[in-house]
Short mmCIF file of C-alpha atoms and ligand atoms in Angstrom, two decimals:
data_model
loop_
_atom_site.label_atom_id
_atom_site.label_comp_id
_atom_site.label_asym_id
_atom_site.label_seq_id
_atom_site.Cartn_x
_atom_site.Cartn_y
_atom_site.Cartn_z
CA MET A 13 69.17 84.48 -89.07
CA ILE A 14 69.11 87.78 -87.16
CA LYS A 15 66.43 90.20 -88.32
CA THR A 16 68.33 93.40 -88.99
CA ASP A 17 65.21 95.52 -88.38
CA PHE A 18 66.11 95.26 -84.70
CA LEU A 19 69.29 97.23 -85.38
CA HIS A 20 69.43 101.01 -85.62
CA ILE A 21 72.85 102.06 -86.82
CA HIS A 22 73.84 105.72 -86.52
CA PRO A 23 74.63 107.14 -90.00
CA GLU A 24 78.26 107.91 -89.09
CA VAL A 25 78.75 104.33 -87.86
CA ALA A 26 76.96 102.91 -90.91
CA GLU A 27 79.30 104.89 -93.14
CA ALA A 28 82.33 103.63 -91.21
CA ILE A 29 81.11 100.01 -91.53
CA LYS A 30 80.62 100.48 -95.28
CA ASN A 31 84.11 101.96 -95.68
CA ASN A 32 85.77 99.30 -93.50
CA GLN A 33 87.02 101.94 -91.06
CA PRO A 34 88.05 101.16 -87.46
CA ILE A 35 85.15 101.30 -84.97
CA VAL A 36 85.13 100.92 -81.20
CA ALA A 37 81.94 99.88 -79.38
CA LEU A 38 81.17 101.42 -75.97
CA GLU A 39 78.61 100.28 -73.38
CA SER A 40 75.81 102.18 -71.68
CA THR A 41 75.30 100.40 -68.32
CA ILE A 42 78.39 102.25 -67.21
CA ILE A 43 76.49 105.50 -68.01
CA SER A 44 73.08 104.63 -66.51
CA HIS A 45 74.13 102.40 -63.61
CA GLY A 46 77.86 102.81 -63.12
CA MET A 47 78.40 106.53 -62.44
CA PRO A 48 76.42 109.48 -61.04
CA TYR A 49 74.87 112.24 -63.16
CA PRO A 50 76.22 114.52 -64.64
CA ARG A 51 79.73 113.09 -64.66
CA ASN A 52 78.43 109.97 -66.39
CA VAL A 53 77.25 112.02 -69.38
CA GLU A 54 80.45 114.09 -69.50
CA THR A 55 82.40 110.83 -69.45
CA ALA A 56 80.30 109.22 -72.17
CA ILE A 57 81.03 112.23 -74.40
CA SER A 58 84.74 112.48 -73.63
CA VAL A 59 85.25 108.72 -74.05
CA GLU A 60 83.88 108.97 -77.57
CA ALA A 61 86.39 111.80 -78.17
CA ALA A 62 89.22 109.56 -76.90
CA VAL A 63 88.28 106.95 -79.52
CA ARG A 64 88.19 109.60 -82.26
CA ALA A 65 91.60 110.93 -81.21
CA GLU A 66 93.06 107.55 -82.25
CA GLY A 67 91.43 107.71 -85.67
CA ALA A 68 88.54 105.34 -84.92
CA ILE A 69 84.77 105.90 -84.84
CA PRO A 70 82.94 105.41 -81.50
CA ALA A 71 79.68 103.46 -81.36
CA THR A 72 77.98 103.69 -77.98
CA ILE A 73 75.34 100.98 -77.72
CA ALA A 74 71.94 101.03 -75.93
CA ILE A 75 68.36 99.89 -76.45
CA LYS A 76 65.38 102.14 -77.07
CA GLU A 77 62.05 102.09 -78.89
CA GLY A 78 62.34 98.39 -79.60
CA LYS A 79 65.71 98.57 -81.32
CA CYS A 80 69.38 98.05 -80.56
CA TYR A 81 71.05 101.40 -81.17
CA VAL A 82 74.63 101.31 -82.43
CA GLY A 83 75.91 104.87 -82.08
CA LEU A 84 74.00 107.39 -79.98
CA THR A 85 73.32 111.11 -80.33
CA SER A 86 74.28 113.56 -77.58
CA ASP A 87 70.58 113.76 -76.64
CA ASP A 88 70.56 109.97 -76.22
CA LEU A 89 73.67 110.13 -74.00
CA GLU A 90 71.98 112.78 -71.85
CA PHE A 91 68.82 110.65 -71.66
CA PHE A 92 70.64 107.47 -70.62
CA GLY A 93 72.66 109.42 -68.05
CA LYS A 94 69.75 111.26 -66.48
CA GLU A 95 66.65 109.06 -66.78
CA LYS A 96 65.90 106.94 -63.69
CA ASN A 97 63.86 104.16 -65.31
CA VAL A 98 66.48 102.72 -67.60
CA TRP A 99 66.77 98.94 -67.52
CA LYS A 100 70.13 97.33 -66.95
CA VAL A 101 70.09 94.94 -69.91
CA SER A 102 72.18 91.81 -70.03
CA ILE A 103 71.55 89.04 -72.59
CA ARG A 104 68.57 87.53 -70.77
CA ASP A 105 66.82 90.94 -70.54
CA MET A 106 67.08 91.77 -74.26
CA PRO A 107 63.88 90.12 -75.57
CA TYR A 108 61.65 91.62 -72.85
CA VAL A 109 63.07 95.13 -73.06
CA ILE A 110 63.01 95.16 -76.87
CA ALA A 111 59.52 93.63 -77.15
CA ASN A 112 58.14 96.20 -74.70
CA LYS A 113 60.04 99.10 -76.26
CA LEU A 114 61.63 100.03 -72.93
CA PRO A 115 64.83 102.06 -72.58
CA GLY A 116 67.77 99.81 -71.76
CA ALA A 117 71.42 100.36 -70.93
CA THR A 118 73.50 97.44 -72.14
CA THR A 119 76.05 95.54 -70.04
CA VAL A 120 79.30 94.20 -71.44
CA ALA A 121 77.49 91.02 -72.51
CA ALA A 122 74.61 92.73 -74.34
CA THR A 123 76.89 95.40 -75.82
CA MET A 124 79.20 92.74 -77.24
CA ARG A 125 76.31 90.84 -78.78
CA ILE A 126 74.88 93.95 -80.44
CA ALA A 127 78.34 95.08 -81.58
CA ALA A 128 78.82 91.68 -83.22
CA MET A 129 75.44 92.00 -84.99
CA ALA A 130 76.74 95.26 -86.49
CA GLY A 131 80.12 93.72 -87.41
CA ILE A 132 82.19 95.62 -84.80
CA GLN A 133 85.14 93.65 -83.41
CA ILE A 134 86.41 95.68 -80.47
CA PHE A 135 84.84 97.20 -77.42
CA ALA A 136 86.15 99.38 -74.57
CA THR A 137 84.76 99.59 -71.06
CA GLY A 138 85.90 100.16 -67.47
CA GLY A 139 85.53 96.77 -65.85
CA ILE A 140 83.83 93.55 -66.88
CA GLY A 141 81.52 91.47 -64.70
CA GLY A 142 82.97 88.22 -63.40
CA VAL A 143 82.83 85.62 -60.66
CA HIS A 144 81.62 87.24 -57.44
CA ARG A 145 83.19 86.69 -54.05
CA GLY A 146 81.23 83.83 -52.47
CA ALA A 147 80.15 82.46 -55.86
CA GLU A 148 80.82 78.93 -54.56
CA ASN A 149 77.56 79.45 -52.60
CA THR A 150 75.62 82.03 -54.63
CA MET A 151 76.59 80.88 -58.16
CA ASP A 152 76.76 84.58 -59.03
CA ILE A 153 78.83 84.60 -62.19
CA SER A 154 78.26 87.42 -64.66
CA ALA A 155 76.80 86.62 -68.07
CA ASP A 156 79.65 88.81 -69.37
CA LEU A 157 81.91 85.77 -69.08
CA THR A 158 79.67 83.30 -70.91
CA GLU A 159 79.09 85.90 -73.60
CA MET A 160 82.83 86.34 -73.96
CA SER A 161 83.16 82.62 -74.61
CA SER A 162 81.07 82.80 -77.76
CA THR A 163 80.96 86.28 -79.29
CA ASN A 164 83.82 87.52 -81.46
CA VAL A 165 84.35 90.95 -79.94
CA ALA A 166 87.54 91.77 -78.04
CA VAL A 167 87.08 93.65 -74.75
CA VAL A 168 89.48 96.24 -73.34
CA SER A 169 88.99 96.70 -69.58
CA ALA A 170 91.15 97.78 -66.65
CA GLY A 171 91.19 94.18 -65.47
CA VAL A 172 88.63 92.99 -62.97
CA LYS A 173 87.35 95.05 -60.06
CA SER A 174 88.08 93.56 -56.67
CA ILE A 175 84.35 93.53 -55.79
CA LEU A 176 84.77 90.22 -57.64
CA ASP A 177 86.90 87.21 -56.83
CA ILE A 178 89.77 87.89 -59.21
CA GLY A 179 91.34 84.44 -58.86
CA LEU A 180 88.07 82.62 -59.59
CA THR A 181 87.34 84.99 -62.48
CA LEU A 182 90.71 84.15 -64.07
CA GLU A 183 90.03 80.42 -63.55
CA TYR A 184 86.63 80.73 -65.19
CA LEU A 185 88.04 82.69 -68.13
CA GLU A 186 90.49 79.82 -68.64
CA THR A 187 87.68 77.26 -68.51
CA LEU A 188 85.78 79.19 -71.15
CA GLY A 189 88.81 79.39 -73.44
CA ILE A 190 89.07 83.18 -73.29
CA PRO A 191 92.63 84.49 -73.69
CA VAL A 192 93.58 87.13 -71.10
CA VAL A 193 96.26 89.58 -72.21
CA THR A 194 97.62 92.36 -70.03
CA PHE A 195 98.96 95.34 -71.91
CA GLY A 196 102.49 96.38 -71.01
CA GLN A 197 103.04 94.50 -67.74
CA LYS A 198 103.16 90.96 -66.34
CA GLU A 199 100.69 91.39 -63.47
CA PHE A 200 96.94 91.33 -64.06
CA PRO A 201 95.47 94.68 -62.91
CA SER A 202 92.48 95.10 -60.59
CA PHE A 203 90.71 98.18 -61.98
CA TYR A 204 91.67 100.92 -59.47
CA SER A 205 95.06 99.34 -58.95
CA ARG A 206 97.77 98.18 -61.37
CA LYS A 207 98.28 95.19 -59.09
CA SER A 208 96.08 92.24 -58.19
CA GLY A 209 98.50 89.67 -56.82
CA PHE A 210 97.83 87.48 -59.90
CA ASN A 211 100.13 87.02 -62.87
CA SER A 212 98.44 87.72 -66.17
CA PRO A 213 98.16 84.57 -68.30
CA LEU A 214 99.59 86.59 -71.22
CA SER A 215 101.29 89.95 -71.58
CA ILE A 216 101.73 91.94 -74.82
CA ASP A 217 103.42 95.32 -75.24
CA THR A 218 102.09 96.71 -78.52
CA PRO A 219 98.62 97.35 -80.00
CA SER A 220 99.79 95.83 -83.30
CA SER A 221 100.72 92.51 -81.64
CA ILE A 222 97.34 92.41 -79.91
CA ALA A 223 95.60 93.09 -83.23
CA GLU A 224 97.58 90.27 -84.82
CA MET A 225 96.62 87.84 -82.07
CA LEU A 226 92.92 88.72 -82.45
CA GLN A 227 93.15 88.10 -86.18
CA VAL A 228 94.83 84.73 -85.66
CA LYS A 229 92.24 83.68 -83.06
CA TRP A 230 89.32 84.39 -85.33
CA ASP A 231 91.06 83.08 -88.46
CA LEU A 232 91.50 79.80 -86.58
CA GLY A 233 87.75 79.68 -86.11
CA LEU A 234 88.16 80.05 -82.33
CA ASN A 235 85.03 81.93 -81.42
CA GLY A 236 84.77 84.29 -78.50
CA SER A 237 86.44 87.29 -77.00
CA VAL A 238 89.91 88.18 -75.80
CA LEU A 239 90.11 90.08 -72.53
CA ILE A 240 92.65 92.87 -72.94
CA ALA A 241 93.53 94.18 -69.49
CA ASN A 242 94.88 97.73 -69.52
CA PRO A 243 96.34 98.86 -66.19
CA VAL A 244 95.04 102.18 -64.82
CA PRO A 245 97.57 105.02 -65.39
CA LYS A 246 100.08 105.23 -62.49
CA ASP A 247 99.09 108.73 -61.42
CA GLN A 248 95.41 107.72 -61.16
CA GLU A 249 95.84 104.57 -59.12
CA VAL A 250 93.87 104.28 -55.88
CA ASP A 251 95.61 102.44 -53.07
CA ALA A 252 94.38 98.80 -53.04
CA GLU A 253 93.95 98.71 -49.23
CA THR A 254 91.82 101.86 -49.23
CA ILE A 255 89.55 100.33 -51.88
CA GLU A 256 89.41 96.99 -50.05
CA GLY A 257 88.03 98.83 -47.01
CA TYR A 258 85.20 100.32 -49.06
CA ILE A 259 84.54 96.97 -50.76
CA GLN A 260 84.21 95.16 -47.43
CA GLN A 261 81.71 97.81 -46.25
CA ALA A 262 79.82 97.65 -49.54
CA LEU A 263 79.60 93.83 -49.39
CA SER A 264 78.26 93.93 -45.80
CA ALA A 265 75.72 96.57 -46.80
CA SER A 266 74.57 94.45 -49.77
CA THR A 267 74.05 91.42 -47.49
CA GLU A 268 72.18 93.50 -44.88
CA ASN A 269 69.93 94.94 -47.56
CA ASN A 270 69.34 91.55 -49.21
CA ILE A 271 70.61 92.75 -52.56
CA ILE A 272 70.68 89.90 -55.08
CA GLY A 273 70.82 89.19 -58.81
CA LYS A 274 71.36 92.00 -61.28
CA GLU A 275 71.15 94.65 -58.53
CA ILE A 276 74.38 93.59 -56.81
CA THR A 277 76.96 95.08 -59.16
CA PRO A 278 75.26 98.53 -59.42
CA PHE A 279 74.72 98.55 -55.63
CA LEU A 280 78.39 97.87 -54.89
CA LEU A 281 79.60 100.40 -57.49
CA LYS A 282 77.31 103.12 -56.14
CA TYR A 283 78.27 102.42 -52.54
CA ILE A 284 81.99 102.62 -53.29
CA ALA A 285 81.64 105.79 -55.39
CA GLU A 286 79.61 107.52 -52.66
CA HIS A 287 81.86 106.50 -49.78
CA SER A 288 85.23 107.12 -51.38
CA LYS A 289 84.43 110.82 -51.88
CA GLY A 290 85.09 110.98 -55.56
CA GLU A 291 88.60 109.52 -55.52
CA SER A 292 87.36 106.28 -57.01
CA LEU A 293 85.17 108.12 -59.52
CA ASP A 294 88.12 110.16 -60.83
CA ALA A 295 90.14 106.97 -61.26
CA ASN A 296 87.17 105.25 -62.90
CA ILE A 297 86.81 108.01 -65.49
CA ALA A 298 90.55 108.19 -66.19
CA LEU A 299 90.80 104.47 -66.81
CA ILE A 300 87.81 104.40 -69.15
CA HIS A 301 89.51 107.07 -71.30
CA HIS A 302 92.72 105.10 -71.17
CA ASN A 303 90.90 101.93 -72.30
CA ALA A 304 89.07 103.75 -75.09
CA SER A 305 92.42 105.04 -76.42
CA LEU A 306 93.97 101.57 -76.39
CA ALA A 307 90.89 100.07 -78.07
CA GLY A 308 91.10 102.84 -80.71
CA LYS A 309 94.75 101.99 -81.38
CA ILE A 310 94.01 98.26 -81.69
CA ALA A 311 91.00 98.95 -83.94
CA VAL A 312 93.23 101.04 -86.23
CA GLU A 313 95.88 98.27 -86.32
CA MET A 314 93.23 95.68 -87.17
CA LYS A 315 92.31 97.58 -90.32
CA LYS A 316 95.91 97.82 -91.59
N1 PSU B 9 82.03 96.72 -63.34
C1 PSU B 9 82.39 98.01 -63.23
N2 PSU B 9 81.60 98.97 -63.76
C2 PSU B 9 80.42 98.67 -64.40
C3 PSU B 9 80.06 97.30 -64.52
C4 PSU B 9 80.88 96.36 -63.99
O1 PSU B 9 83.42 98.31 -62.68
O2 PSU B 9 79.71 99.58 -64.84
C5 PSU B 9 78.81 96.94 -65.26
C6 PSU B 9 79.14 96.53 -66.70
O3 PSU B 9 78.11 96.98 -67.56
C7 PSU B 9 79.11 95.01 -66.62
C8 PSU B 9 77.99 94.81 -65.64
O4 PSU B 9 78.85 94.38 -67.84
O5 PSU B 9 78.19 95.82 -64.66
C9 PSU B 9 78.01 93.44 -65.02
O6 PSU B 9 76.84 93.23 -64.30
P1 PSU B 9 76.56 91.81 -63.68
O7 PSU B 9 77.63 91.62 -62.64
O8 PSU B 9 75.20 91.91 -63.07
O9 PSU B 9 76.64 90.82 -64.79
MN1 MN B 10 75.26 88.47 -61.22
#
């Protein structure tokens, strides 16, 4: 039995839970370790507004003072965007960071778990972690995937970033029994690009049909997530070859600098953002808004 004293639910979110209103969870690693200050804080605020615009309540999730916070204040968002000593918290980091009352930004995995503790069923982010290039040697597979195999929170992302091995990530999602649905097109998207070269296992065109599928999955007792891949808007796409160039450089730099473990993903993201002169950052922000809107629509449909 989970001790609920580890949960701190923002009053607005608590009210929404009580009234069975639609809620969308949002992560904080993206704020603390995925984007530079101050655009990270501006984005965190505007993404919450995108959820509200669909008629749902946003619940940004992070860890502080020994508790899992579900719903943050604007001061919290500023803190998590600005503060340098914020832990990147995946599942395995939760007990240490909570026991020691450290500030922690939650990854997709930890955000999902905390959302589930609060009874939230849908979550929007930019990109999920997955199977890294070279994982056949490094075994670097994000805990986001294993978490998605067991926790009943659907995830809207812009597909999988090509810092990962997209083909292996799709294979692993299949192994774990996680349905992958692309919204509105047949091809699985690769974050900055609407293309990836891989067909999406499933494709659905309406938020209501996605909501129905989620309901059926969980009514069947099939635990775990559904990955809802939402292609970046056409006018915000970054050319796949341009990005591949930055990714190759970033991967070489990570090898040269001996970056391993939980540091790899933030290192690659930072490298690409710094070297692509803001183009990738603009696309990143646009697609997070786009994902938050879709998650809001699905959350609203799920409550009908
Ligand atoms: N991919 C992105 N942006 C991100 C992340 C991944 O394009 O901000 C973050 C998410 O929080 C994700 C985490 O859950 O990185 C995965 O980290 P790791 O690969 O160490 O599991
Ligand atoms: Mn890893």
